[in-house]
Each structure stands twice: as C-alpha cells, then as structure tokens.
Coordinates of C-alpha atoms in Angstrom, one line a residue:
Chain A
M246 CA 19.0 -6.2 32.5
H247 CA 15.8 -5.3 30.9
N248 CA 14.9 -2.1 29.1
F249 CA 11.7 -1.1 30.7
L250 CA 8.9 0.7 29.0
D251 CA 7.0 3.6 30.6
F252 CA 4.0 1.5 31.6
E253 CA 6.2 -1.2 33.1
K254 CA 7.5 1.1 35.9
P255 CA 5.7 -0.7 38.7
I256 CA 7.2 -4.0 37.5
A257 CA 10.6 -2.4 37.2
E258 CA 10.3 -1.2 40.8
L259 CA 9.3 -4.6 42.1
E260 CA 12.1 -6.3 40.2
G261 CA 14.6 -3.7 41.6
K262 CA 13.4 -4.6 45.1
I263 CA 13.8 -8.3 44.4
E264 CA 17.3 -7.7 43.2
E265 CA 18.1 -5.7 46.4
L266 CA 16.8 -8.4 48.6
R267 CA 18.8 -11.1 46.8
H268 CA 21.9 -9.2 47.7
L269 CA 20.8 -9.0 51.3
S270 CA 20.0 -12.7 51.4
D271 CA 23.7 -13.4 51.1
D272 CA 24.0 -12.2 54.7
G273 CA 22.2 -15.3 55.8
E274 CA 18.8 -14.1 57.0
I275 CA 16.2 -16.8 56.6
N276 CA 12.9 -15.1 55.9
I277 CA 14.3 -13.1 53.0
A278 CA 13.9 -16.0 50.5
E279 CA 10.3 -16.1 51.4
E280 CA 10.0 -12.4 50.8
V281 CA 11.7 -12.7 47.5
A282 CA 9.3 -15.4 46.3
K283 CA 6.4 -13.4 47.4
L284 CA 7.6 -10.3 45.6
Q285 CA 8.3 -12.4 42.5
T286 CA 4.8 -13.8 42.5
K287 CA 3.5 -10.2 42.7
A288 CA 5.8 -9.0 39.9
D289 CA 4.6 -11.9 37.7
R290 CA 1.0 -11.2 38.4
L291 CA 1.5 -7.5 37.6
L292 CA 3.3 -8.4 34.4
R293 CA 0.5 -10.8 33.4
Q294 CA -2.1 -8.3 34.2
S295 CA -0.6 -5.4 32.3
Y296 CA 0.3 -7.5 29.3
A297 CA -3.2 -9.0 29.2
R298 CA -4.7 -5.6 28.6
L299 CA -2.1 -3.5 26.7
T300 CA -3.5 -0.5 24.9
A301 CA -2.8 0.0 21.2
W302 CA -0.1 2.5 22.1
Q303 CA 1.5 0.2 24.6
K304 CA 1.6 -2.5 22.0
T305 CA 3.2 -0.1 19.6
Q306 CA 6.0 0.4 22.2
V307 CA 6.3 -3.3 22.8
A308 CA 6.4 -4.0 19.1
R309 CA 9.3 -1.6 18.8
H310 CA 11.1 -2.8 21.9
P311 CA 14.9 -2.9 21.4
D312 CA 15.2 -6.3 23.1
R313 CA 12.7 -8.1 20.9
P314 CA 14.2 -10.8 18.8
R315 CA 14.9 -9.6 15.3
F316 CA 15.3 -11.2 11.9
S317 CA 18.8 -12.4 12.5
D318 CA 17.8 -14.0 15.8
Y319 CA 15.1 -16.0 14.1
V320 CA 17.4 -17.1 11.4
A321 CA 20.1 -18.2 13.9
D322 CA 17.6 -20.3 15.9
L323 CA 15.3 -21.6 13.2
V324 CA 17.3 -21.9 10.0
E325 CA 20.2 -24.3 9.3
D326 CA 22.8 -23.8 6.6
F327 CA 21.6 -20.3 5.9
A328 CA 23.2 -18.9 2.8
P329 CA 22.5 -15.1 2.6
L330 CA 22.3 -13.8 -0.9
A331 CA 23.2 -10.2 -1.6
G332 CA 22.3 -7.5 -4.1
D333 CA 19.6 -6.5 -6.5
R334 CA 21.8 -6.9 -9.6
L335 CA 20.8 -3.4 -10.6
F336 CA 22.3 -0.9 -8.2
A337 CA 23.3 -2.0 -4.7
E338 CA 23.1 -4.3 -1.8
D339 CA 20.6 -3.1 0.8
R340 CA 21.2 -4.5 4.2
A341 CA 17.8 -3.3 5.5
I342 CA 16.4 -6.5 4.0
I343 CA 18.3 -9.7 4.5
G344 CA 17.5 -12.7 2.4
G345 CA 18.8 -16.1 1.4
I346 CA 18.2 -19.8 1.1
G347 CA 18.3 -22.0 4.2
R348 CA 16.8 -25.1 5.7
F349 CA 13.8 -24.4 7.9
R350 CA 12.8 -27.6 9.8
G351 CA 13.8 -29.8 6.9
F352 CA 12.3 -27.5 4.2
S353 CA 14.7 -25.8 1.8
A354 CA 13.2 -22.3 1.7
V355 CA 13.8 -18.7 0.7
I356 CA 13.8 -16.7 3.9
M357 CA 13.9 -12.9 4.0
G358 CA 12.9 -10.0 6.2
Q359 CA 13.8 -6.6 7.5
E360 CA 16.6 -6.4 10.0
K361 CA 16.6 -3.5 12.4
G362 CA 20.0 -4.1 13.9
A363 CA 21.0 -5.0 17.5
D364 CA 23.1 -2.0 18.5
T365 CA 23.9 1.5 17.2
T366 CA 26.4 0.2 14.7
G367 CA 24.1 -2.5 13.6
R368 CA 21.2 -0.2 13.3
V369 CA 23.1 2.2 11.1
K370 CA 24.4 -0.7 9.0
H371 CA 20.9 -2.0 8.5
N372 CA 19.4 1.5 8.2
F373 CA 17.0 0.7 11.1
G374 CA 15.2 -1.9 8.9
M375 CA 14.0 0.8 6.5
A376 CA 14.7 -0.6 3.0
R377 CA 15.4 1.4 -0.2
P378 CA 14.3 0.3 -3.6
E379 CA 17.3 -2.0 -3.8
G380 CA 16.0 -4.0 -0.8
Y381 CA 12.7 -4.5 -2.5
R382 CA 14.3 -5.4 -5.8
K383 CA 16.5 -7.9 -4.0
A384 CA 13.3 -9.3 -2.5
Q385 CA 11.8 -9.6 -6.0
R386 CA 14.9 -11.4 -7.2
L387 CA 14.7 -13.9 -4.3
M388 CA 11.0 -14.5 -4.9
R389 CA 11.8 -15.3 -8.6
L390 CA 14.6 -17.6 -7.4
A391 CA 12.1 -19.4 -5.1
E392 CA 9.7 -19.8 -8.0
R393 CA 12.4 -21.2 -10.2
F394 CA 13.5 -23.9 -7.8
N395 CA 10.1 -24.4 -6.3
L396 CA 11.0 -23.3 -2.8
P397 CA 8.5 -21.8 -0.3
V398 CA 9.0 -18.2 0.6
I399 CA 9.1 -17.2 4.3
C400 CA 9.1 -13.5 5.2
L401 CA 9.6 -11.9 8.6
V402 CA 8.3 -8.4 8.7
D403 CA 9.8 -5.8 11.0
T404 CA 10.0 -2.3 9.7
S405 CA 8.7 1.1 10.5
G406 CA 8.4 1.6 6.8
A407 CA 10.2 2.0 3.5
Y408 CA 13.0 4.6 3.7
P409 CA 11.9 8.1 2.9
G410 CA 14.9 9.6 1.1
V411 CA 15.8 11.5 -2.0
G412 CA 17.8 8.7 -3.6
A413 CA 15.1 6.2 -2.7
E414 CA 12.5 8.3 -4.5
E415 CA 14.8 8.9 -7.5
R416 CA 15.4 5.2 -7.9
G417 CA 11.7 4.4 -7.8
Q418 CA 10.7 3.4 -4.2
A419 CA 7.0 3.2 -5.3
E420 CA 7.7 1.1 -8.3
A421 CA 9.9 -1.3 -6.3
I422 CA 7.2 -1.9 -3.7
A423 CA 4.5 -2.2 -6.4
R424 CA 6.5 -4.7 -8.3
C425 CA 7.2 -6.7 -5.1
I426 CA 3.4 -7.0 -4.5
E427 CA 2.9 -8.0 -8.1
I428 CA 5.5 -10.7 -8.0
S429 CA 4.2 -12.0 -4.7
L430 CA 0.7 -12.3 -6.2
G431 CA 2.1 -14.3 -9.1
L432 CA 4.1 -16.9 -7.1
R433 CA 3.3 -20.5 -7.6
V434 CA 5.0 -21.6 -4.4
P435 CA 3.8 -21.3 -0.8
M436 CA 4.4 -17.9 0.8
I437 CA 4.1 -17.2 4.5
S438 CA 4.7 -13.8 6.2
V439 CA 5.0 -13.2 9.9
V440 CA 4.9 -9.7 11.4
I441 CA 7.4 -10.1 14.3
G442 CA 7.5 -6.5 15.4
E443 CA 6.4 -3.5 13.4
G444 CA 4.5 -3.9 10.1
G445 CA 5.0 -0.5 8.7
S446 CA 2.7 0.4 5.7
G447 CA 3.9 -0.2 2.1
G448 CA 7.3 -1.2 3.4
A449 CA 5.6 -4.2 5.1
I450 CA 3.0 -5.2 2.6
A451 CA 5.7 -5.5 -0.1
I452 CA 6.8 -8.7 1.5
A453 CA 3.4 -9.6 3.2
T454 CA 1.2 -10.4 0.2
A455 CA 1.3 -14.0 1.3
N456 CA -0.9 -17.1 1.4
R457 CA -0.7 -16.9 5.2
V458 CA -0.1 -13.8 7.2
L459 CA 0.6 -14.2 10.9
M460 CA 1.4 -11.8 13.7
L461 CA 3.1 -12.1 17.0
E462 CA 0.7 -11.3 19.8
H463 CA 2.2 -7.9 20.6
S464 CA 3.2 -6.8 17.1
I465 CA 1.5 -4.1 15.1
Y466 CA 0.6 -3.7 11.4
S467 CA -0.6 -0.3 10.2
V468 CA -1.1 1.8 7.1
I469 CA 0.8 4.7 8.8
P470 CA 2.7 5.0 12.1
P471 CA 0.5 6.5 14.9
E472 CA 2.8 9.5 15.1
G473 CA 2.3 10.3 11.4
C474 CA -1.4 9.8 11.6
S475 CA -1.6 12.2 14.6
S476 CA 0.4 14.9 12.8
I477 CA -1.8 14.6 9.7
L478 CA -5.3 14.2 11.2
W479 CA -4.8 16.0 14.5
R480 CA -2.4 18.5 13.0
N481 CA 0.2 17.8 15.7
G482 CA 2.2 14.9 17.0
E483 CA 0.6 14.8 20.5
H484 CA -2.2 12.4 19.6
A485 CA -0.2 9.3 18.8
Q486 CA -2.0 7.4 21.5
D487 CA -5.4 8.3 20.1
A488 CA -4.2 7.6 16.6
A489 CA -2.9 4.2 17.7
E490 CA -6.3 3.4 19.1
A491 CA -8.2 4.6 16.1
L492 CA -6.0 2.9 13.5
K493 CA -6.8 -0.6 14.9
L494 CA -3.3 -1.8 14.4
T495 CA -3.0 -4.6 17.0
A496 CA -2.8 -8.3 16.0
Q497 CA -6.1 -8.8 17.8
D498 CA -8.0 -6.2 15.8
L499 CA -6.5 -7.4 12.5
Y500 CA -7.5 -10.9 13.3
K501 CA -11.1 -9.7 13.8
L502 CA -10.9 -7.9 10.4
D503 CA -9.8 -11.1 8.7
V504 CA -6.6 -9.4 7.5
I505 CA -4.4 -11.9 9.3
D506 CA -4.8 -15.7 9.7
E507 CA -3.3 -16.3 13.1
I508 CA -1.9 -14.7 16.2
V509 CA 1.2 -16.3 17.5
P510 CA 1.2 -16.1 21.4
E511 CA 4.1 -14.4 23.1
P512 CA 5.6 -15.5 26.4
L513 CA 4.7 -13.7 29.6
G514 CA 5.8 -10.1 29.4
G515 CA 6.4 -10.1 25.6
A516 CA 8.9 -11.6 23.2
Q517 CA 11.6 -9.5 24.7
R518 CA 11.4 -11.4 28.0
G519 CA 11.3 -14.8 26.5
R520 CA 13.2 -14.6 23.2
R521 CA 13.7 -18.3 22.7
E522 CA 10.1 -19.1 23.5
A523 CA 8.8 -16.5 21.0
I524 CA 11.1 -17.7 18.3
D525 CA 10.1 -21.3 18.7
A526 CA 6.4 -20.3 18.7
V527 CA 6.9 -18.5 15.4
G528 CA 8.8 -21.5 14.0
D529 CA 6.0 -23.9 15.0
A530 CA 3.4 -21.8 13.5
I531 CA 5.3 -21.4 10.2
E532 CA 5.9 -25.1 10.1
R533 CA 2.3 -25.9 10.5
H534 CA 1.2 -23.6 7.8
L535 CA 3.9 -24.8 5.5
F536 CA 2.7 -28.4 5.8
E537 CA -0.8 -27.2 5.0
L538 CA 0.2 -25.2 2.0
C539 CA 2.5 -27.8 0.5
R540 CA -0.5 -29.9 -0.2
H541 CA -1.6 -27.5 -3.0
D542 CA -0.1 -27.2 -6.4
G543 CA 1.2 -24.0 -7.7
A544 CA -1.8 -22.7 -9.6
V545 CA -4.0 -23.3 -6.6
L546 CA -1.6 -21.5 -4.3
R547 CA -1.6 -18.5 -6.6
Q548 CA -5.4 -18.5 -6.9
K549 CA -5.9 -18.9 -3.2
R550 CA -3.6 -16.0 -2.5
R551 CA -5.5 -13.7 -4.8
D552 CA -8.9 -14.8 -3.5
K553 CA -7.7 -14.1 0.1
F554 CA -6.9 -10.5 -0.7
L555 CA -10.0 -10.0 -2.9
Q556 CA -12.2 -11.1 -0.1
M557 CA -10.6 -8.8 2.4
G558 CA -12.7 -5.9 3.7
T559 CA -16.1 -7.6 3.9
K560 CA -15.7 -8.0 7.6
G561 CA -15.7 -5.0 9.9
L562 CA -15.3 -4.4 13.6
S563 CA -18.7 -4.4 15.3
Chain B
M209 CA -24.1 20.9 15.5
N210 CA -21.9 18.7 13.4
W211 CA -24.7 17.3 11.5
I212 CA -26.1 20.8 10.8
S213 CA -22.8 22.3 9.8
N214 CA -21.5 19.3 7.9
F215 CA -24.5 18.0 6.2
V216 CA -27.4 20.4 6.2
R217 CA -25.6 23.6 5.6
P218 CA -23.7 22.5 2.5
K219 CA -26.9 21.0 1.1
I220 CA -28.7 24.3 1.6
R221 CA -25.8 26.2 0.1
A222 CA -25.8 23.8 -2.9
L223 CA -29.5 24.5 -3.4
V224 CA -29.2 28.2 -3.2
K225 CA -26.2 28.3 -5.5
K226 CA -27.9 26.1 -8.1
A227 CA -27.3 28.6 -10.9
E228 CA -24.2 28.0 -13.0
V229 CA -22.6 31.3 -12.1
P230 CA -19.1 30.7 -10.9
D231 CA -18.6 32.4 -7.6
N232 CA -15.5 34.0 -9.0
L233 CA -15.0 35.1 -12.5
W234 CA -11.3 35.4 -12.2
H235 CA -8.9 32.7 -11.0
K236 CA -5.5 33.2 -9.8
C237 CA -2.9 30.7 -11.0
P238 CA -1.3 29.1 -8.0
A239 CA 2.1 28.9 -9.8
C240 CA 2.6 32.3 -11.4
T241 CA -0.2 34.2 -9.5
Q242 CA -1.5 35.8 -12.8
M243 CA -5.2 36.3 -13.0
I244 CA -7.1 34.2 -15.5
F245 CA -10.7 34.8 -16.7
H246 CA -12.8 31.7 -16.0
R247 CA -13.8 31.2 -19.6
E248 CA -10.3 31.3 -20.7
L249 CA -9.3 28.9 -18.0
E250 CA -12.0 26.4 -19.1
A251 CA -11.0 26.8 -22.8
S252 CA -7.4 26.0 -21.9
L253 CA -8.5 22.9 -20.0
K254 CA -7.5 24.4 -16.7
V255 CA -3.9 25.0 -17.8
C256 CA -2.6 28.4 -17.0
P257 CA -2.3 30.3 -20.4
H258 CA 0.6 32.3 -18.9
C259 CA 2.9 29.7 -17.3
G260 CA 1.5 26.4 -18.4
H261 CA 0.7 25.2 -14.9
H262 CA -1.7 22.3 -15.0
M263 CA -4.3 22.7 -12.4
R264 CA -6.2 19.7 -11.0
V265 CA -9.4 18.8 -12.8
R266 CA -12.3 16.9 -11.3
A267 CA -13.0 13.3 -12.3
R268 CA -15.9 14.1 -14.5
Q269 CA -14.0 16.7 -16.5
R270 CA -11.2 14.3 -16.9
L271 CA -13.5 11.7 -18.4
Q272 CA -15.0 14.3 -20.7
L273 CA -11.5 15.3 -21.9
L274 CA -10.5 11.7 -22.8
F275 CA -13.6 10.1 -24.3
D276 CA -14.8 10.7 -27.9
E277 CA -17.0 13.8 -28.0
G278 CA -16.7 13.9 -24.2
K279 CA -19.4 11.2 -24.0
Y280 CA -19.2 8.4 -21.5
T281 CA -21.4 6.3 -19.2
T282 CA -20.4 5.9 -15.5
V283 CA -20.8 2.6 -13.8
E284 CA -22.6 2.1 -10.6
L285 CA -19.9 1.0 -8.1
P286 CA -20.4 -1.9 -5.8
E287 CA -21.7 -1.2 -2.3
T288 CA -18.9 -1.5 0.3
Q289 CA -18.7 -1.3 4.0
I290 CA -18.8 2.3 5.2
D291 CA -16.4 3.2 8.0
P292 CA -15.4 -0.4 8.9
L293 CA -13.3 0.8 11.9
R294 CA -15.7 3.4 13.2
F295 CA -12.7 5.8 12.9
R296 CA -12.6 9.0 14.7
D297 CA -10.0 11.7 15.0
R298 CA -10.9 15.3 15.6
K299 CA -13.9 14.5 13.5
R300 CA -15.8 11.3 12.8
Y301 CA -14.8 9.6 9.6
A302 CA -18.5 9.0 8.9
D303 CA -19.0 12.8 9.1
R304 CA -16.0 13.5 6.9
L305 CA -17.5 11.2 4.3
R306 CA -20.9 12.9 4.4
E307 CA -19.2 16.2 4.1
A308 CA -17.2 15.1 1.1
T309 CA -20.3 13.7 -0.6
A310 CA -22.1 17.0 0.0
T311 CA -19.3 19.3 -1.3
T312 CA -18.3 17.2 -4.3
A313 CA -21.6 15.7 -5.3
E314 CA -19.8 12.4 -5.8
K315 CA -20.2 9.2 -3.8
E316 CA -16.5 8.3 -3.6
A317 CA -13.0 9.3 -4.7
I318 CA -13.2 7.4 -8.0
L319 CA -15.4 7.4 -11.1
V320 CA -15.5 4.4 -13.4
A321 CA -16.8 5.0 -16.9
H322 CA -16.9 3.3 -20.3
G323 CA -17.2 4.9 -23.6
R324 CA -15.2 5.2 -26.8
M325 CA -11.8 6.5 -27.7
D326 CA -11.1 6.6 -31.4
G327 CA -14.3 4.8 -31.9
E328 CA -13.2 1.8 -29.8
A329 CA -14.6 0.7 -26.4
T330 CA -12.4 2.0 -23.6
V331 CA -12.8 1.9 -19.8
I332 CA -11.4 4.8 -17.7
A333 CA -11.2 5.0 -13.9
A334 CA -10.6 8.6 -12.8
F335 CA -9.8 9.7 -9.2
D336 CA -11.4 12.8 -7.8
F337 CA -8.9 14.6 -5.6
A338 CA -11.7 16.8 -4.3
F339 CA -13.2 13.8 -2.5
M340 CA -11.0 13.4 0.6
G341 CA -7.8 14.0 -1.3
G342 CA -8.6 11.1 -3.7
S343 CA -7.6 8.8 -0.9
M344 CA -7.9 5.0 -1.5
G345 CA -10.1 2.9 0.7
L346 CA -12.3 0.0 0.2
A347 CA -14.6 1.7 -2.2
V348 CA -11.8 2.9 -4.4
G349 CA -10.2 -0.5 -4.4
D350 CA -13.5 -2.1 -5.3
G351 CA -14.0 0.6 -8.0
L352 CA -10.7 -0.4 -9.6
L353 CA -11.6 -4.0 -9.5
A354 CA -14.9 -3.2 -11.1
A355 CA -13.2 -1.2 -13.8
A356 CA -10.8 -4.1 -14.5
R357 CA -13.8 -6.6 -14.7
L358 CA -15.6 -4.2 -17.1
A359 CA -12.5 -3.9 -19.3
V360 CA -12.0 -7.6 -19.5
M361 CA -15.7 -8.1 -20.3
Q362 CA -15.7 -5.5 -23.0
E363 CA -12.2 -6.6 -24.2
A364 CA -11.4 -2.9 -23.9
P365 CA -8.2 -1.2 -22.7
L366 CA -8.2 0.3 -19.2
I367 CA -6.9 3.7 -18.4
V368 CA -6.5 4.7 -14.7
V369 CA -6.0 8.4 -13.8
P370 CA -4.8 8.6 -10.2
S371 CA -5.0 11.9 -8.4
S372 CA -4.5 10.8 -4.8
G373 CA -2.5 11.4 -1.7
G374 CA -2.4 7.7 -1.0
A375 CA -4.2 5.3 1.2
R376 CA -7.2 6.5 3.3
M377 CA -5.9 6.4 6.9
Q378 CA -9.4 6.4 8.3
E379 CA -9.8 2.8 7.0
G380 CA -6.6 1.7 8.7
I381 CA -5.2 -1.6 7.6
L382 CA -8.0 -2.2 5.2
S383 CA -6.8 0.8 3.1
L384 CA -3.3 -0.7 3.0
M385 CA -4.9 -4.0 1.7
Q386 CA -6.1 -2.0 -1.3
M387 CA -2.6 -2.1 -2.6
P388 CA -2.5 -5.9 -3.3
R389 CA -6.2 -5.7 -4.3
T390 CA -5.6 -3.1 -7.0
V391 CA -2.6 -4.9 -8.2
I392 CA -4.8 -7.9 -8.8
A393 CA -7.1 -5.7 -10.8
V394 CA -4.2 -4.7 -13.0
E395 CA -3.1 -8.3 -13.4
Q396 CA -6.6 -9.3 -14.6
V397 CA -6.4 -6.8 -17.4
K398 CA -2.9 -7.7 -18.4
E399 CA -3.7 -11.4 -18.3
A400 CA -6.6 -10.8 -20.7
G401 CA -4.0 -9.3 -23.1
L402 CA -5.5 -5.8 -22.8
P403 CA -3.5 -2.6 -22.5
F404 CA -3.4 -1.0 -19.1
F405 CA -2.4 2.7 -19.2
V406 CA -1.8 4.9 -16.2
L407 CA -2.1 8.7 -16.6
L408 CA -0.3 10.1 -13.5
T409 CA -1.8 13.4 -12.5
D410 CA -1.2 15.7 -9.5
P411 CA -0.7 14.1 -7.0
T412 CA 0.1 10.4 -7.2
T413 CA 1.7 9.5 -3.9
G414 CA 1.8 7.0 -1.1
G415 CA 0.0 3.7 -1.3
V416 CA -1.5 4.6 -4.7
S417 CA 1.9 5.1 -6.3
A418 CA 3.3 2.0 -4.7
S419 CA 0.6 -0.2 -6.2
F420 CA -1.4 -0.1 -9.5
A421 CA -0.1 3.3 -10.5
M422 CA 3.4 2.2 -11.1
L423 CA 2.5 -0.9 -13.0
G424 CA 1.1 0.6 -16.2
D425 CA 2.1 -0.9 -19.5
I426 CA 2.6 2.7 -20.4
A427 CA 3.0 5.5 -17.8
I428 CA 2.1 9.0 -19.0
A429 CA 2.4 12.0 -16.6
E430 CA 0.9 15.4 -16.7
P431 CA 3.5 18.3 -16.5
G432 CA 4.4 19.3 -13.0
A433 CA 2.5 16.5 -11.3
V434 CA 3.9 15.4 -8.0
I435 CA 4.6 11.7 -8.2
G436 CA 6.4 9.7 -5.5
F437 CA 6.1 7.4 -2.5
A438 CA 7.1 9.4 0.6
G439 CA 5.7 12.8 1.4
Q440 CA 8.1 15.7 0.9
R441 CA 7.8 16.8 4.5
V442 CA 8.6 13.3 5.8
I443 CA 11.7 13.2 3.6
E444 CA 12.9 16.6 4.7
E445 CA 12.5 15.6 8.4
T446 CA 14.4 12.4 7.7
I447 CA 17.4 13.8 5.8
R448 CA 17.3 17.2 7.4
E449 CA 18.2 18.9 4.1
T450 CA 16.2 20.9 1.6
L451 CA 15.0 18.9 -1.4
P452 CA 16.4 19.3 -4.9
E453 CA 14.6 21.6 -7.4
G454 CA 11.6 20.0 -9.0
F455 CA 11.9 16.9 -6.8
Q456 CA 9.1 14.4 -7.4
R457 CA 7.7 16.4 -10.3
A458 CA 6.7 14.6 -13.5
E459 CA 9.7 16.0 -15.4
Y460 CA 12.0 14.8 -12.6
L461 CA 10.6 11.3 -12.8
L462 CA 11.0 11.3 -16.6
E463 CA 14.7 12.3 -16.0
H464 CA 15.1 9.4 -13.7
G465 CA 13.4 6.8 -15.9
M466 CA 10.3 6.4 -13.9
V467 CA 7.7 7.4 -16.5
D468 CA 7.5 7.0 -20.3
M469 CA 6.5 10.5 -21.2
V470 CA 5.2 13.9 -19.9
V471 CA 2.4 15.1 -22.0
H472 CA 0.5 18.4 -22.1
R473 CA -3.1 18.1 -21.2
R474 CA -4.3 19.2 -24.6
D475 CA -2.3 16.4 -26.3
L476 CA -3.2 13.6 -23.9
R477 CA -6.1 12.2 -25.9
E478 CA -4.3 12.1 -29.2
T479 CA -1.2 10.6 -27.6
I480 CA -3.2 7.8 -26.0
I481 CA -5.2 7.1 -29.1
N482 CA -2.0 6.9 -31.2
L483 CA -0.6 4.3 -28.7
F484 CA -3.9 2.3 -28.7
R485 CA -3.8 2.2 -32.5
L486 CA -0.2 1.0 -32.5
L487 CA -1.0 -1.8 -30.1
R488 CA -4.2 -2.7 -31.9
D489 CA -3.4 -2.6 -35.6
K490 CA -0.2 -4.6 -35.6
R491 CA 0.1 -5.5 -39.3
P492 CA 0.0 -3.7 -42.6
P493 CA -3.5 -3.2 -43.8
A494 CA -4.7 -6.3 -45.6
A495 CA -3.6 -6.3 -49.3
V496 CA -6.3 -6.3 -51.9
V497 CA -6.1 -9.8 -53.4
Q498 CA -7.5 -10.6 -56.8
L499 CA -10.2 -13.2 -56.5
P500 CA -9.3 -16.1 -58.9
Q501 CA -11.7 -16.3 -61.8
T502 CA -13.9 -19.3 -61.6
G503 CA -15.4 -21.4 -64.4
T504 CA -12.6 -20.8 -66.9
G505 CA -10.0 -23.0 -65.2
S506 CA -9.9 -26.3 -67.1
K507 CA -9.5 -24.8 -70.6
H508 CA -6.3 -23.1 -69.6
G509 CA -4.9 -26.0 -67.8
D510 CA -5.4 -24.6 -64.3
S511 CA -5.5 -27.8 -62.3
T512 CA -6.1 -26.2 -58.9
G513 CA -9.6 -25.1 -59.8
G514 CA -11.4 -22.2 -58.2
T515 CA -9.3 -21.7 -55.1
S516 CA -5.9 -20.2 -55.2
A517 CA -2.9 -22.4 -54.7
D518 CA -1.1 -20.3 -52.1
G519 CA -4.0 -20.3 -49.7
T520 CA -4.9 -16.7 -49.9
V521 CA -8.5 -15.9 -50.0

C-alpha cells in the first residue's frame, strides 16, 4: 500500500478503483479485465505526466517521502560484507550517520550517510537523520581511515539538516561540520556523494564536498528548507511553496548551475514506487564514476576536487 | 515605486545628510538601556561605558581599529555574478542588493584590506553586518579567496572578522557552496605556513560558523558575541524548552572549549600583535658574536685562519 502525496490524489483514486475492480473480477465477469487494463494505462499515464512536471514543492515532498529507499536499503542491496564502524572516539556514537567499510561492486570502500529510520522507533533511534557533532566527527574519522588505507569514500546524503539542539551547539556543531569539509577537501582518495532524498544545508555539505556529486531525479539540495526560508523572508511559514520555487533546489536546477555532476533517473512515479530500480541506478552511477576517478592519483584527485568547488558559481540560470 | 523608494530616495537622503552631524547625539545601550553621548561612545570604541556591552562596528571601523595608525588599503574585489537565481521573495533580491548598497555605501558584505600591524604586512577581511546581515554569497566567498591569495602573495598573516548571520539565502545552493570555497581559502593560507586568525564578532552563525570561521589557528571572540550554528529560535522550537543563560555567547563558547579567548575590544590589537610576534620571532635574538681578528693568525699558531672554527659568522 502506497503513502500518497497530496498531488497524487487523482492517481490514488484510480488505483483505488482498479483495486475494487480486481475484487469484482473474482466473480467471473469477462470485460472487467479489459476495464482494469484500461484504467491501469490511464493511471500510468497520469503518473508519468505528473512526475514529468513536478513543481519544486512537490519534489520536496517526494524527496521526503517515507517510502523512499534510505541509507540502510542502499547498503543492503549494493554493499557486501558491510562492517559498520561506531563512535567518534571523543564523546558518543551518533546513529544519525551510519558508516563503515564494505565491498561495493568489487571495490573495498568507506561508505557512510545519514539514516532517517524506517518507522517511528527507527526514526527516533536515528534522530530522523539529523546528526549531532559526534556524527560529523565519526565521519571525519572514517574519512581519515579511508585515506590511510587508500579506500574510496562513498557518501549517501539524506538529511533535513544538522540537529539544532543545546548539546549539539555546546559540543561544537559548527566546528564539526567545518572540519568535515576541511578533511573532505584534503582527501587523496576518490570521494563520491549522492543526494538520495533531502540534501539539507550544512548537514549535507559536510559529507558532500566530493569529487563527484550526484542527485537522484526527485531529490532536493538546499541552503535552507523552504519552510525556514518562508518564515525568514516572508515572515510566516505559509510561503514554503514560493520559497521552494525561488531557492532552485531541484536536481534539474542544480545541474544547470553546475553544482552537481549528474542526475540519476528515478523509476516511474519516483524511487518510492520502484525501490530496487532506484537503488540499482544509483549503484551503476557510482560504479561508473568510481572507475573514472580511480584512474587519477591522490594529488590529482585532491586538486580536482578543489578546482571543482573554486569554479562553482560562474554559471547562473538564464 | 520600488525603484524610487529603494534606490532614489536613499540616494537623495544621503545627499541631503552629507554633513557629518549624527542624527542622534545620544545613543541608548541595547543591553543596559543607559544613554551614552555619541562622542563618548566613539571614544570607547562602541563599547558601552556603563555595562561593557560591545555594539557592532562597521567593517571600515573594524579595519581602522586593527591596523597600525588605523591606516589600510582596501582591495578591489573580483566581479561576481549578481543575483544568479533571479531570486524573489516579497522583494526582488536585486532590489535588496541595491538598497543595501545605498544605505551602507559598500558594494558587498565584506571588505578586504592590507596594511601593517606592528609594522608587518597583514591582510584583514572584515564582514559588514549592515550589508544584508553580513550574509555570505558568491561575492563574499570570492572576497575571502582574494584575501587568502593576497596574504599568500605578501607572505602576510590573514585575519578574518566575521559578523554574519550565515549563508545568503537569496543565492540558494550557491551560497551553501561558499562553505567549501572559503575552507579552500583558509587551506591556502595554512599551506603557505602563514597564520590564519579568526576574530569572532557578533554574530557568527550558520554557514559562516560552520566553515572558515571555526578553522582559525587562533580563535578570538569579542565579549557577548553570539556564535553558533543553529539559530536560537530554531533550537527553541526543536527542543521546546527555554535556552540556558548566556547560550551561544562568546563566554559560553569559551567555557565549552570552542574559542581560545574572549578579549575586550580595546585589547584586541595588542593581543593579536603579541601572538603574531610569538609566531614570528621564534628564537632568542641573535647573540653578538665577536668577529675573529684577521691577519694576526699565523704568529699565534691559529691554524684555522680568518674564519671561526665552529662555523659561526
């Protein structure tokens, strides 16, 4: 059973009708199968149409969809022999960021990312994917480990942002993020980041200062959530839709701005409707970029990563 | 209407008010609400003489406070894309920029200058909070990169003085990208073996604190400055509790090990100069060595001749 978003109502209605008819067809009427097929075609067409022209706000909703594959799903499907590594060696283990060493399509790699959690218990356990300084310091530790053993770093980004809390501030949230960026920029191993859902501000860039930055077709990446932008610039929370539009936070806009390197296509109706397909598409894209990056030596990788960010901002939307 | 009220009117006002007469001779301290005569306030470097509250100072005054004799040369900043997203909220970003330029008489939220401190070449990049809350967009990022280049070229230390609410939302993702870009600037200075100091002033928050501002070799904060990542309102809404006393203030950060020191505005220059000296003059002053006498060697059996045997010159 799908969780439908607001704008998917007509599709939900059609699928409901199809479901009803299917139950009826058990009674042995012949022309119902035909009717179902017709409705299915219509539903697919509707889905294709609405997903082909999602607004920035609709994309925001899709990017946050609870049925979208999360970090753990990607690891389960793409990584063999995953050995999760815990703790920042300073204060605590932060489950908002999971990381470890594993085998991705033959490559030993350090793999990390924010985990939002599958259900209520999981969400609480992983703090909704909002990391505290410990999470970012664990990420730093894993990056150093990757460097020491010459392993590529693969990051999957999915967070609404770094956790805004008293403890997080006291223990230096800002410093933890800044240091993460600094270490990323110094790495002499390939680093690839993929935004698989929400790329929320500083909490995202901390693990996305990479040689290649990819985004799933309906994911978002923004300096501030549209709700926050609305309450600051419009002085109330009611303009989130306008803010989403103005912020240019879709994968398509970011690609035009040269901020990301590739858009990974999602199956019809979004990653939440074809989880396996979406995960495989992400895996294929990472593999391709990894092969390309592995051709360069460490110093070149580091230089290229820096140059990439230095050049950013010369291209605008026209 | 916009153009008239945002651009023309401030310009006319600026013309009319050309005279150096402050529109208000008395200032009220926002902390203790005491009235302060403007001359006294200037003399105390905008620190309240009653309660010690450090008021914000503009970028040019900051530069003047830090450089020898208050003398410096600002650097022309590189041209950057203006309004790359054609952003519009209740107002157009392009209009907000024009307005900020008109009211602050500055081109952007950062000034980069070089001059001398303790007689030695120094580069300082100072944020101007009056310009759109000191927010960091492309121009500010490029300004910091230019400051880093200049420091490396002059083999001079770099001081950055943030006073910024964070990233400039109106430049969307490109403002977020200034975080790695400014970290690169810092790295360039550090890799050249030069000191990179950060003077954290009110406020240093958001994307600015989570990038170059927390990476100083030495981090000095002004008393009472708000320094942190998340905004206080956002934190309150998340935890649904009132925040602890003095939360995110300089002294609180000192207590939690996040800055090296909190220094009164009048002592900043001397503190920085002292640290520069310690990092610059690392050995005891060269001892006065007696030059060996030449031409008398052979008679006294000095086989080494005119140069000293232990290699000192």
